[in-house]
Short mmCIF file of N, CA and C in Angstrom, two decimals:
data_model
loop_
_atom_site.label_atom_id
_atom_site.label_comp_id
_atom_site.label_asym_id
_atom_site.label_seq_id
_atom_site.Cartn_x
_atom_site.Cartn_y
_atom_site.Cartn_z
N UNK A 1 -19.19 33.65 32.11
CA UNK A 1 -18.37 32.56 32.55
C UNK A 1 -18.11 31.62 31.37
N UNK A 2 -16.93 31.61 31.17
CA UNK A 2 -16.60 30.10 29.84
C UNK A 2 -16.55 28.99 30.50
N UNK A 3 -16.79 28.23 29.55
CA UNK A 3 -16.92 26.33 30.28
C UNK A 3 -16.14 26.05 29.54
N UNK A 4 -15.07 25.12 29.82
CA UNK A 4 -14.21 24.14 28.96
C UNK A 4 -14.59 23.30 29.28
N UNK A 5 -14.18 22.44 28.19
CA UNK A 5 -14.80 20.54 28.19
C UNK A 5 -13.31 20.24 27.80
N UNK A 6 -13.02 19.18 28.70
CA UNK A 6 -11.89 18.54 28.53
C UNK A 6 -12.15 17.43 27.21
N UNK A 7 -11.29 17.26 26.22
CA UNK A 7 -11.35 16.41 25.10
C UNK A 7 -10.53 15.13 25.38
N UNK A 8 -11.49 14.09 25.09
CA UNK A 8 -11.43 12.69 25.69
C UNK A 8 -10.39 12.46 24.08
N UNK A 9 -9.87 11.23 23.88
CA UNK A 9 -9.34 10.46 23.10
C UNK A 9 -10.51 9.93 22.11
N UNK A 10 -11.59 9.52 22.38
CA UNK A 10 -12.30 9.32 21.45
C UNK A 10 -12.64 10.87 20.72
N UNK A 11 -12.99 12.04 21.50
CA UNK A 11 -13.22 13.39 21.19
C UNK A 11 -12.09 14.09 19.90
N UNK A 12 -10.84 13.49 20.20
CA UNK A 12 -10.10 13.85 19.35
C UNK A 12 -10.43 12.85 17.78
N UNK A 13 -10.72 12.16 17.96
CA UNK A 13 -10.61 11.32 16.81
C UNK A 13 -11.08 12.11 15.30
N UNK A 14 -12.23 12.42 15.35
CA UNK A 14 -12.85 13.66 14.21
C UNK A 14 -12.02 14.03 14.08
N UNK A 15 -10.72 14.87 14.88
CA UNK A 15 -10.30 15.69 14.01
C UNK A 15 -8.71 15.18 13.57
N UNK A 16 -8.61 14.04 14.12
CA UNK A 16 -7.25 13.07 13.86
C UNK A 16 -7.10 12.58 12.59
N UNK A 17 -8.49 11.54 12.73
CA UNK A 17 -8.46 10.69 11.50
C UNK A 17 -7.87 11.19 9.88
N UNK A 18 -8.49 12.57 9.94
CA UNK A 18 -8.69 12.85 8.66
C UNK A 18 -6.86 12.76 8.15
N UNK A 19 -6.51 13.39 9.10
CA UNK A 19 -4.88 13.95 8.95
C UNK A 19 -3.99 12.07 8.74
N UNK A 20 -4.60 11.54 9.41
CA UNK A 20 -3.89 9.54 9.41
C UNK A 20 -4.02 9.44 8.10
N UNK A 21 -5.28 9.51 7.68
CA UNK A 21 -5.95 9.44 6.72
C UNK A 21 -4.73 9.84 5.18
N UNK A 22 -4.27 11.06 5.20
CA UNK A 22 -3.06 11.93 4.81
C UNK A 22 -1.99 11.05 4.73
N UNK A 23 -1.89 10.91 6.25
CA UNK A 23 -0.41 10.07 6.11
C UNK A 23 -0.39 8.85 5.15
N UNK A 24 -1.71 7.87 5.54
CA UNK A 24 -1.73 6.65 5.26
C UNK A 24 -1.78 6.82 3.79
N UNK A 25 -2.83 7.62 2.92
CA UNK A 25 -2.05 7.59 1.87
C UNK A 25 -1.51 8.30 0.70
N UNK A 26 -0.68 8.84 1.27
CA UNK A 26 0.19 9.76 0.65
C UNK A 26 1.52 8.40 1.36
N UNK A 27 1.65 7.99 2.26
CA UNK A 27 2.33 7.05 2.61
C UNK A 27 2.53 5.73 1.67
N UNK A 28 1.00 5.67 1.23
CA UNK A 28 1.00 3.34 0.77
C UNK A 28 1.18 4.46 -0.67
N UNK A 29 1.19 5.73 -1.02
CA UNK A 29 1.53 6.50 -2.77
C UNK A 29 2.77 6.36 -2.42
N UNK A 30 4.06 6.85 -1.78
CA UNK A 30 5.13 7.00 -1.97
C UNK A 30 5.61 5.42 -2.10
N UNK A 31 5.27 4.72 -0.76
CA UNK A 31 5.72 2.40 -1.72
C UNK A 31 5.68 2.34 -3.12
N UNK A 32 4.20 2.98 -3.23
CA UNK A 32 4.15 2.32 -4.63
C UNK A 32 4.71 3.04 -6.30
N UNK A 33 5.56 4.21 -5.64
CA UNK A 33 5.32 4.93 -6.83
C UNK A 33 6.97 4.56 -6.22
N UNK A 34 8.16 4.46 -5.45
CA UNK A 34 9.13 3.80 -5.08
C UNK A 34 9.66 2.56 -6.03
N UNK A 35 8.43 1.71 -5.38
CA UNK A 35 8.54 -0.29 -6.20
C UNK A 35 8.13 0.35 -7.67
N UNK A 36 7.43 0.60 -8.46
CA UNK A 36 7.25 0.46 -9.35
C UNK A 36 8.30 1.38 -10.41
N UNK A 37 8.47 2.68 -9.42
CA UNK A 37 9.75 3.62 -10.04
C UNK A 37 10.96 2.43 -10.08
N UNK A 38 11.76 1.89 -9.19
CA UNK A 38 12.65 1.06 -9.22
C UNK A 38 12.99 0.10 -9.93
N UNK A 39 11.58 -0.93 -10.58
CA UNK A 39 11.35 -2.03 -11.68
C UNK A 39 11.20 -1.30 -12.77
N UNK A 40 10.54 -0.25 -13.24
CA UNK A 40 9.92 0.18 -14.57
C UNK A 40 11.27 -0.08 -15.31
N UNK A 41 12.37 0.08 -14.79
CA UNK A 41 13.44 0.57 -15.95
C UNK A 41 13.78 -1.06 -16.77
N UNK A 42 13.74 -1.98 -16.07
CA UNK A 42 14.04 -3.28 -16.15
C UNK A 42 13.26 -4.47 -15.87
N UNK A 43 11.91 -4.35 -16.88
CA UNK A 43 11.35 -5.04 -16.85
C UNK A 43 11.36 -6.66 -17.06
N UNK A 44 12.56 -7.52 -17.84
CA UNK A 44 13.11 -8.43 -17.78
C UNK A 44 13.54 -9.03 -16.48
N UNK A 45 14.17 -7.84 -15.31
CA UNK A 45 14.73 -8.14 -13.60
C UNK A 45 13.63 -8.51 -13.06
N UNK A 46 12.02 -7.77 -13.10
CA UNK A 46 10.80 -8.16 -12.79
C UNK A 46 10.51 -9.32 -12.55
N UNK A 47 10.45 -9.40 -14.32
CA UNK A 47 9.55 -10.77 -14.50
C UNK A 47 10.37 -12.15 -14.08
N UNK A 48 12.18 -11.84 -14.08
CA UNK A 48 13.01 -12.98 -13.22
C UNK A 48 12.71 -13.09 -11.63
N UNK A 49 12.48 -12.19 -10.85
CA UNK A 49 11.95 -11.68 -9.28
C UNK A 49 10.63 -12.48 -10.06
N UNK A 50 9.36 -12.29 -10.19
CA UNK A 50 8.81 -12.79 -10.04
C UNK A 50 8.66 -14.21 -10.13
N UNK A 51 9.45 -14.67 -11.15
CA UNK A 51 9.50 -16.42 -11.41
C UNK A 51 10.50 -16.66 -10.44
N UNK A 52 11.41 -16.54 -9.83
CA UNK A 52 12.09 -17.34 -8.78
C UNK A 52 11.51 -17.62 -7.67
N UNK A 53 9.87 -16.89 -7.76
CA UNK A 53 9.19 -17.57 -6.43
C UNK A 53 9.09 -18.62 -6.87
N UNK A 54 8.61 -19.22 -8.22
CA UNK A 54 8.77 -20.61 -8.26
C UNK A 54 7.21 -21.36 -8.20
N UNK A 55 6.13 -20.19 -8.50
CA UNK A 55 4.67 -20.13 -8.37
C UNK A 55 3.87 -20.63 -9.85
N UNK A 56 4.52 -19.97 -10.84
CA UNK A 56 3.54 -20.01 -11.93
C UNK A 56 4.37 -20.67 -13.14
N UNK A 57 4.06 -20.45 -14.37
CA UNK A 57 4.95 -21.22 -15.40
C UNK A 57 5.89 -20.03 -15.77
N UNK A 58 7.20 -20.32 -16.27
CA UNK A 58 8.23 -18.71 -16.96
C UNK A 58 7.33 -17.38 -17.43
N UNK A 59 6.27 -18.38 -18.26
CA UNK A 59 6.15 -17.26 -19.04
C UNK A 59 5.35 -16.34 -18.49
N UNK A 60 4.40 -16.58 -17.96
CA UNK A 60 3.54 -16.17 -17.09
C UNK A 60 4.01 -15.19 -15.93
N UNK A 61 5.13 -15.63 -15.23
CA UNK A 61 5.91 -14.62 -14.41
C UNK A 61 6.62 -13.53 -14.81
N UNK A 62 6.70 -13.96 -16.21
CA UNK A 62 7.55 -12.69 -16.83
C UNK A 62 6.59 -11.60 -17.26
N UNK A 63 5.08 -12.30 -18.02
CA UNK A 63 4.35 -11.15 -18.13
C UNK A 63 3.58 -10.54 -16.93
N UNK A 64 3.58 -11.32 -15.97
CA UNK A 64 2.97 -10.77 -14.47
C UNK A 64 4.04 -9.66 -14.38
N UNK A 65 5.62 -9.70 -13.94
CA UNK A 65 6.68 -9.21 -13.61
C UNK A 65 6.71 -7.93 -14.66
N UNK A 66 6.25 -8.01 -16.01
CA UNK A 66 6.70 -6.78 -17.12
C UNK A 66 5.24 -5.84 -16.43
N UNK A 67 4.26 -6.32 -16.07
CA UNK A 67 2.95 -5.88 -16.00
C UNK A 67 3.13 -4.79 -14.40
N UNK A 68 3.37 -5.56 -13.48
CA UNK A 68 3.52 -4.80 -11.81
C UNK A 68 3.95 -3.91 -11.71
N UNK A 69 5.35 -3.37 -12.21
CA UNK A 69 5.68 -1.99 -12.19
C UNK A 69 4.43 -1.30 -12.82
N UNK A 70 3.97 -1.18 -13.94
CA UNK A 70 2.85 -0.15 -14.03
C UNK A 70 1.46 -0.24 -13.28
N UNK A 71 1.31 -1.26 -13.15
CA UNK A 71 0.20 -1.45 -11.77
C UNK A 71 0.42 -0.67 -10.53
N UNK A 72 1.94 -0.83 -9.94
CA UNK A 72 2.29 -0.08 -8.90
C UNK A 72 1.85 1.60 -8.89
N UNK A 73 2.71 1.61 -10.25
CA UNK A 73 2.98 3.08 -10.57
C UNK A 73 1.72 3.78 -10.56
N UNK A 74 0.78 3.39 -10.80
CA UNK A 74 -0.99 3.76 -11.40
C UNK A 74 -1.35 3.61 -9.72
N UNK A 75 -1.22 2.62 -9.03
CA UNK A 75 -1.64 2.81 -7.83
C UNK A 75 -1.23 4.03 -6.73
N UNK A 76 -0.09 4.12 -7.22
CA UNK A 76 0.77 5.50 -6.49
C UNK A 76 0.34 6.49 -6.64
N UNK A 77 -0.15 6.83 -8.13
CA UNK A 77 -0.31 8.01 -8.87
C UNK A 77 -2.16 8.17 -8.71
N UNK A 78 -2.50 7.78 -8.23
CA UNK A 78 -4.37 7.37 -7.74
C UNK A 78 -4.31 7.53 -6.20
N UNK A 79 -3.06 7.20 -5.34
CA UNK A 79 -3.69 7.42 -4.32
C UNK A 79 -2.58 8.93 -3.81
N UNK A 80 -1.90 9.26 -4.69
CA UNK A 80 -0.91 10.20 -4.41
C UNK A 80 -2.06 11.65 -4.33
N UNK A 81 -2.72 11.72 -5.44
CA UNK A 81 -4.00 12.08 -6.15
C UNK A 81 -5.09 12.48 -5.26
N UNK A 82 -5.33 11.34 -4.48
CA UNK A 82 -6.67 10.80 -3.39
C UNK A 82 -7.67 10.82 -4.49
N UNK A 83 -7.48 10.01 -5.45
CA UNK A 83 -8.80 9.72 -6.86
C UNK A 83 -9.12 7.99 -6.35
N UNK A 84 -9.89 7.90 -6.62
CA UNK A 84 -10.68 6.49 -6.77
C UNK A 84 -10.00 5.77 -5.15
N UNK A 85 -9.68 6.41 -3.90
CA UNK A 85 -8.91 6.05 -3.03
C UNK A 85 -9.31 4.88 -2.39
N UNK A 86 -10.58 4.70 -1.96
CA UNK A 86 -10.86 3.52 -1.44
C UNK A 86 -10.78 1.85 -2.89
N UNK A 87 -11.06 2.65 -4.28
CA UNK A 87 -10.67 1.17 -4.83
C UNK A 87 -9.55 1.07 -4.99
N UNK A 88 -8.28 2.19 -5.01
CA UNK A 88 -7.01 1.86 -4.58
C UNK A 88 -5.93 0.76 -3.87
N UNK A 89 -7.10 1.43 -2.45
CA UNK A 89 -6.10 1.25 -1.04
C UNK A 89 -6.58 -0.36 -1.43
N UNK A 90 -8.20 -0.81 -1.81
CA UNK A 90 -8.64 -2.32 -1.94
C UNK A 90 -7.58 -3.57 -3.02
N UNK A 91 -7.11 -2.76 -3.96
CA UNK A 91 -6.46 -3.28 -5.05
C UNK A 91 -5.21 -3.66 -4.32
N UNK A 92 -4.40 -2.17 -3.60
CA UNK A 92 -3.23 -2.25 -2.54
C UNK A 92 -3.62 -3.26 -1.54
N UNK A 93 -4.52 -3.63 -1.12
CA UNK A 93 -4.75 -4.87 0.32
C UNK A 93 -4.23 -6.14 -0.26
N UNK A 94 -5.20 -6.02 -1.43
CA UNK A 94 -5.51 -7.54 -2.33
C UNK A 94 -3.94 -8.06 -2.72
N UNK A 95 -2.88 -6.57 -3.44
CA UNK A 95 -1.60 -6.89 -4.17
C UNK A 95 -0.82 -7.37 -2.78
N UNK A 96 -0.74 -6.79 -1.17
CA UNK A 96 0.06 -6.46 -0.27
C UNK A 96 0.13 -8.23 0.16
N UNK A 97 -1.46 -8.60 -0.04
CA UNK A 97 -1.73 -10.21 0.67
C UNK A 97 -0.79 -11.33 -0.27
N UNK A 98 -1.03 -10.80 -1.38
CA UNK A 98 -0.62 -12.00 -2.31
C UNK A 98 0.97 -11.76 -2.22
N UNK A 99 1.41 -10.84 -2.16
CA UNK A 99 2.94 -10.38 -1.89
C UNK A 99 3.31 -11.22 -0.39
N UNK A 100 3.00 -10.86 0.85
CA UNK A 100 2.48 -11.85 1.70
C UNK A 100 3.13 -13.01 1.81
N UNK A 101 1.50 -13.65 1.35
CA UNK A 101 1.50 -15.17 0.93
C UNK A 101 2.88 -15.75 -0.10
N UNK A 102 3.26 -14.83 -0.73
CA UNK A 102 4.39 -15.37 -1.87
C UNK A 102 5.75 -15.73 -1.16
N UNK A 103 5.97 -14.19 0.13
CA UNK A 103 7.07 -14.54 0.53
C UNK A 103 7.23 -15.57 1.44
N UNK A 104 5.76 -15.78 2.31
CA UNK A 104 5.48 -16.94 3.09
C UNK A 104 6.16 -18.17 2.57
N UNK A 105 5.39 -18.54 1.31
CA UNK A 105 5.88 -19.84 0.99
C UNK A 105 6.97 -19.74 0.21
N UNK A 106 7.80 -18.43 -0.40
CA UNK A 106 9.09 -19.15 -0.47
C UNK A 106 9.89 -19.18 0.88
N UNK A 107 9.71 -18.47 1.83
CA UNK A 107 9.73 -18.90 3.14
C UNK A 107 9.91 -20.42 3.93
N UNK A 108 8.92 -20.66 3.19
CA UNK A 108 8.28 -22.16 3.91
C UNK A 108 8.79 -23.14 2.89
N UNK A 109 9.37 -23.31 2.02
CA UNK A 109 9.67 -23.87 1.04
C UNK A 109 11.34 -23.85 0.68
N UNK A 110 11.84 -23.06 2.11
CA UNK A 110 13.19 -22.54 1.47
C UNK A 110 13.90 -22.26 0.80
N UNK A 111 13.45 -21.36 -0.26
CA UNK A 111 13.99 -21.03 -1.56
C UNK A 111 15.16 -19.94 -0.73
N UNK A 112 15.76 -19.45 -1.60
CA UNK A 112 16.53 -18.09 -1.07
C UNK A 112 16.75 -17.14 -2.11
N UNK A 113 15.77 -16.60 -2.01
CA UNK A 113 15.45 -15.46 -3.17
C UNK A 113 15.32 -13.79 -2.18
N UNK A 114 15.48 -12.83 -3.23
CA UNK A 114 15.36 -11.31 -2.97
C UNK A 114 13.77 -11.05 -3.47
N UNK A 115 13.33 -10.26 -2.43
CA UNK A 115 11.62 -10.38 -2.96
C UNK A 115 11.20 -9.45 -3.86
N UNK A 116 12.46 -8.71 -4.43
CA UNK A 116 12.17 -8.01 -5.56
C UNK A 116 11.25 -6.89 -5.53
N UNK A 117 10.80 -6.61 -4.18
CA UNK A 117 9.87 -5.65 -3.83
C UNK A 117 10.63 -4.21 -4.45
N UNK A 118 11.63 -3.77 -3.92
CA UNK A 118 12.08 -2.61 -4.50
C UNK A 118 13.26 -2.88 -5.57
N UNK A 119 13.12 -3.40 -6.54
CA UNK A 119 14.87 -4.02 -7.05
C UNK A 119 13.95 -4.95 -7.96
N UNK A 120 15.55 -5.39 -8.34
CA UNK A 120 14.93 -6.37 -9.37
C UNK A 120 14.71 -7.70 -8.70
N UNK A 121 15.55 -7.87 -7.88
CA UNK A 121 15.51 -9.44 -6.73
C UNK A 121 15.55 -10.65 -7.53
N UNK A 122 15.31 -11.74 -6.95
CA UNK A 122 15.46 -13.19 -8.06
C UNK A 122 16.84 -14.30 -6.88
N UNK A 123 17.16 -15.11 -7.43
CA UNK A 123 18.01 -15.92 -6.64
C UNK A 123 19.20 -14.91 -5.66
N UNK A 124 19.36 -15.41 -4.82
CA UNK A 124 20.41 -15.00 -3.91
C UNK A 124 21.55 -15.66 -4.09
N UNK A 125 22.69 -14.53 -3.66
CA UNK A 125 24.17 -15.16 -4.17
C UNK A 125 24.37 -16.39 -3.16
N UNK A 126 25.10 -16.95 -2.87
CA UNK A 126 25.87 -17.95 -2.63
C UNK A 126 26.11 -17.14 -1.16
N UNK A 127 25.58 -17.92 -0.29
CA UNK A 127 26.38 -17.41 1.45
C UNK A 127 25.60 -16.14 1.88
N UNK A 128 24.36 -15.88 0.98
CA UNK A 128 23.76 -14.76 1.28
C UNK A 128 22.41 -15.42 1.71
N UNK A 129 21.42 -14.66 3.17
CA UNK A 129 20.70 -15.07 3.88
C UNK A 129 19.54 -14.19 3.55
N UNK A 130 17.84 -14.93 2.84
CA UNK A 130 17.11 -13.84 2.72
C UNK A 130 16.57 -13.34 4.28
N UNK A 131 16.03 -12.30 3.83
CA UNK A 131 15.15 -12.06 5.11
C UNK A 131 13.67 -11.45 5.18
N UNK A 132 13.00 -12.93 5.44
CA UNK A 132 11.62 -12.80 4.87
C UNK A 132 10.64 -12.17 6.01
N UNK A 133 10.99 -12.32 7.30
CA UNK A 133 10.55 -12.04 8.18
C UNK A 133 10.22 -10.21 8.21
N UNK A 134 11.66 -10.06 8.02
CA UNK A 134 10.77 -7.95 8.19
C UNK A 134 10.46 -7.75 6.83
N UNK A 135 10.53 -8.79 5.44
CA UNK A 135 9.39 -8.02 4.44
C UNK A 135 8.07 -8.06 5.00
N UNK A 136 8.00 -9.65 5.40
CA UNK A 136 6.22 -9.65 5.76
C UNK A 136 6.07 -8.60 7.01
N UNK A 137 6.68 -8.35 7.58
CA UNK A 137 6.31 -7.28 8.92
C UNK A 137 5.97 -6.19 8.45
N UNK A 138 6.71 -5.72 7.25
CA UNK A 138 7.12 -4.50 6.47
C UNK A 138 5.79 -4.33 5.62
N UNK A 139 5.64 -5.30 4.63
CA UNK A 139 4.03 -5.80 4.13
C UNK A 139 2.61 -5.41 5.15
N UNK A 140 3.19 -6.34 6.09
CA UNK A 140 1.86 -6.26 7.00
C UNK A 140 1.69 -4.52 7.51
N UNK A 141 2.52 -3.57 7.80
CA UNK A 141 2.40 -2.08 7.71
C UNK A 141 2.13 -1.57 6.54
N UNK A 142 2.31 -2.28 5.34
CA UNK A 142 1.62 -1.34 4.13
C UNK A 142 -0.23 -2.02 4.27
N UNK A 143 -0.13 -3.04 4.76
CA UNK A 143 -1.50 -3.76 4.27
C UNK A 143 -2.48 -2.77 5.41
N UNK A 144 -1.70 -2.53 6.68
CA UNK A 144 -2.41 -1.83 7.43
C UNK A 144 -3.05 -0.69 7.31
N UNK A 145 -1.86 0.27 6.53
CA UNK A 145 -2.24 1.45 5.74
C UNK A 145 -3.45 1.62 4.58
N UNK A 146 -3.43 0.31 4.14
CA UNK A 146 -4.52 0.17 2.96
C UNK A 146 -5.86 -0.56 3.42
N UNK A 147 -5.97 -0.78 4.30
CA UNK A 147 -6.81 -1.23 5.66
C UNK A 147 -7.84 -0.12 5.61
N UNK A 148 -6.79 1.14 6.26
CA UNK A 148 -7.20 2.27 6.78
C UNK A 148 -7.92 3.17 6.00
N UNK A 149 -7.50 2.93 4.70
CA UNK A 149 -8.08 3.53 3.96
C UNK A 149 -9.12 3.03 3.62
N UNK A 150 -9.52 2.11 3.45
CA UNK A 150 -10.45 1.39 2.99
C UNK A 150 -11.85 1.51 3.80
N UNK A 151 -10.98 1.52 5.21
CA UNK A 151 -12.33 2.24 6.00
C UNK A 151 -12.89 3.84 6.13
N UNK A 152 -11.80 4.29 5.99
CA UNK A 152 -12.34 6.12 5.47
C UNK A 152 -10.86 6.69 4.71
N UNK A 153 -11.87 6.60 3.54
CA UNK A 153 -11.01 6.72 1.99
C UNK A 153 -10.87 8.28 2.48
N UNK A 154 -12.26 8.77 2.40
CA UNK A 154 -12.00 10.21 2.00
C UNK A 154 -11.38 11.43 3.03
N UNK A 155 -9.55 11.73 2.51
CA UNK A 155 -9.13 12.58 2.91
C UNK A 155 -9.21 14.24 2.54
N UNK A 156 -8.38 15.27 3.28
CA UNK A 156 -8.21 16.45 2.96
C UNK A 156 -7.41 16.43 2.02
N UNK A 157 -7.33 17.54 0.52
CA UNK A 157 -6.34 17.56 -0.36
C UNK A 157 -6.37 16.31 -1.35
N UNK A 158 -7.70 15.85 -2.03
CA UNK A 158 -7.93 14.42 -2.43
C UNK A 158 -8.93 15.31 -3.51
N UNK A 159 -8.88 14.49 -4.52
CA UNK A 159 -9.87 14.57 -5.81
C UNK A 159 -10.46 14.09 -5.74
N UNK A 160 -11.06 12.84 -4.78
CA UNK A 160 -12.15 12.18 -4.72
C UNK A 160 -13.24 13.48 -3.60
N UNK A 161 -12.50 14.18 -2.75
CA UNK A 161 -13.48 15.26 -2.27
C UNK A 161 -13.55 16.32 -2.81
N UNK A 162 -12.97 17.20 -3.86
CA UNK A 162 -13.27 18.02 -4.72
C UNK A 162 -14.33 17.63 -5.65
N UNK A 163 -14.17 16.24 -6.46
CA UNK A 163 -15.26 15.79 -7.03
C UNK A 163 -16.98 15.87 -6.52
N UNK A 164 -16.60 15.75 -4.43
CA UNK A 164 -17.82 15.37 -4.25
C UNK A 164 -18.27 16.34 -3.76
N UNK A 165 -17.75 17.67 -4.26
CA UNK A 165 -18.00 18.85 -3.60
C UNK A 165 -17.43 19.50 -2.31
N UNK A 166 -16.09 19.08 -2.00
CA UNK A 166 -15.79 18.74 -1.32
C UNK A 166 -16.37 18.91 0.27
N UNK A 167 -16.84 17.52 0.49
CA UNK A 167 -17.75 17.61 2.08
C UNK A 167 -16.87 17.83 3.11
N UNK A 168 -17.39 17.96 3.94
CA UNK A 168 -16.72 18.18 5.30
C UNK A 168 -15.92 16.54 5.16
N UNK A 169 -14.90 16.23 5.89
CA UNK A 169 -14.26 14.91 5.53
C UNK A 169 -14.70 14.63 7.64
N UNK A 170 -15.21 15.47 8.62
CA UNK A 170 -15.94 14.87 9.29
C UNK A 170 -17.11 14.32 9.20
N UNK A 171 -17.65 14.46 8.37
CA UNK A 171 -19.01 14.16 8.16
C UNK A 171 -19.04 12.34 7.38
N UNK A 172 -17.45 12.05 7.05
CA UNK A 172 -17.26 11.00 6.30
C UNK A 172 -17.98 9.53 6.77
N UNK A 173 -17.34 9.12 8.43
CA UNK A 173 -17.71 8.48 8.91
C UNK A 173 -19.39 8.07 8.83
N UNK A 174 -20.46 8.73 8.29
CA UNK A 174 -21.62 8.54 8.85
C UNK A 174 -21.93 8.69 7.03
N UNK A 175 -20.65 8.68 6.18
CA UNK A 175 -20.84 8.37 4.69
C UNK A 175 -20.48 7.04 4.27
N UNK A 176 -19.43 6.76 5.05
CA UNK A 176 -18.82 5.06 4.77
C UNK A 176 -19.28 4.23 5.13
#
C-alpha cells in the first residue's frame, strides 16, 4: 500500500526557496549590471545625476557619480556569479537605501530632477514632471530582493556553493 502526504505550503518551501533564491539574484545582477552598463560610457552624465540631488559639494558628486557605475557593475558581476552573495546583496541593501533616501528628499524638497538610475538623469526639462514615487516603489523591490538574499545567500549554480563543496542548498537554512 503507498501513503501520500499531502504537501502543505510551508512543506514546499525547501524546495522553493532555493529557485527565489535564483531569481532574486540573478534578478538584483541584471539592475545592476543594466545601471552601471548604461552610466559607464559617460561618466561626466553620472557625476551631473548625482550632484543635482543637491546633497554633497560638485566635486564630490562627480567623483561619487565617476565611481557608481563600476560599483554597480562589480555588484552585478558578483552576484550574476553567486560569489561573495550575501556581502553583495548587503552592499546592494545599503546602495538601494541611500538611493531611497536621496530620491525621498529630492522629493521632499522639490527639486525636479531624473534619478539617473538607468541614464545619465540630472535637471528636468522645463514642463517635465519627475516621478519619484514608482522609483522608490521600484527601489523598494530591488531592496527586497537584496533582503532575500541576505537571508539565504546560498543558491543553485553559485560559486559561493562550488567553493563550499557544493552543500545541499537545503541544508542552508540551518547554515545561516
Amino acid at each position: 500500500m503507498r501513503v501520500t502526504t499531502a504537501r502543505t505550503p510551508a512543506g514546499r518551501w525547501p524546495l522553493v526557496r532555493p529557485w527565489l533564491g535564483v531569481a532574486a539574484r540573478l534578478g538584483l545582477a541584471a539592475v545592476w549590471l543594466y545601471a552601471g552598463g548604461t552610466k559607464v560610457g559617460d561618466l561626466a552624465a553620472s557625476g551631473r545625476a548625482v550632484n543635482a540631488y543637491q546633497v554633497m559639494p560638485y566635486e564630490v558628486a562627480t567623483a561619487v557619480g565617476a565611481a557608481l557605475p563600476f560599483v554597480e557593475l562589480a555588484l552585478g558581476l558578483l552576484l550574476l556569479a553567486g560569489l561573495a552573495t550575501r556581502l553583495s546583496a548587503g552592499i546592494s541593501a545599503a546602495l538601494l537605501v541611500v538611493f531611497i533616501a536621496g530620491i525621498a528628499s529630492a522629493w521632499a524638497r522639490g527639486l525636479a530632477i531624473d534619478c539617473g538610475c538607468f541614464g545619465s538623469g540630472g535637471q528636468l526639462a522645463a514642463g517635465q514632471s519627475p516621478s519619484y514615487l514608482p522609483e522608490i516603489l521600484r527601489d523598494l523591490g530591488f531592496l527586497a530582493l537584496a533582503g532575500f538574499l541576505l537571508i539565504w545567500p546560498r543558491t543553485p549554480f553559485s560559486v559561493d556553493g562550488w567553493l563550499a563543496g557544493d552543500p545541499s542548498v537545503e541544508d542552508d537554512d540551518e547554515q545561516s
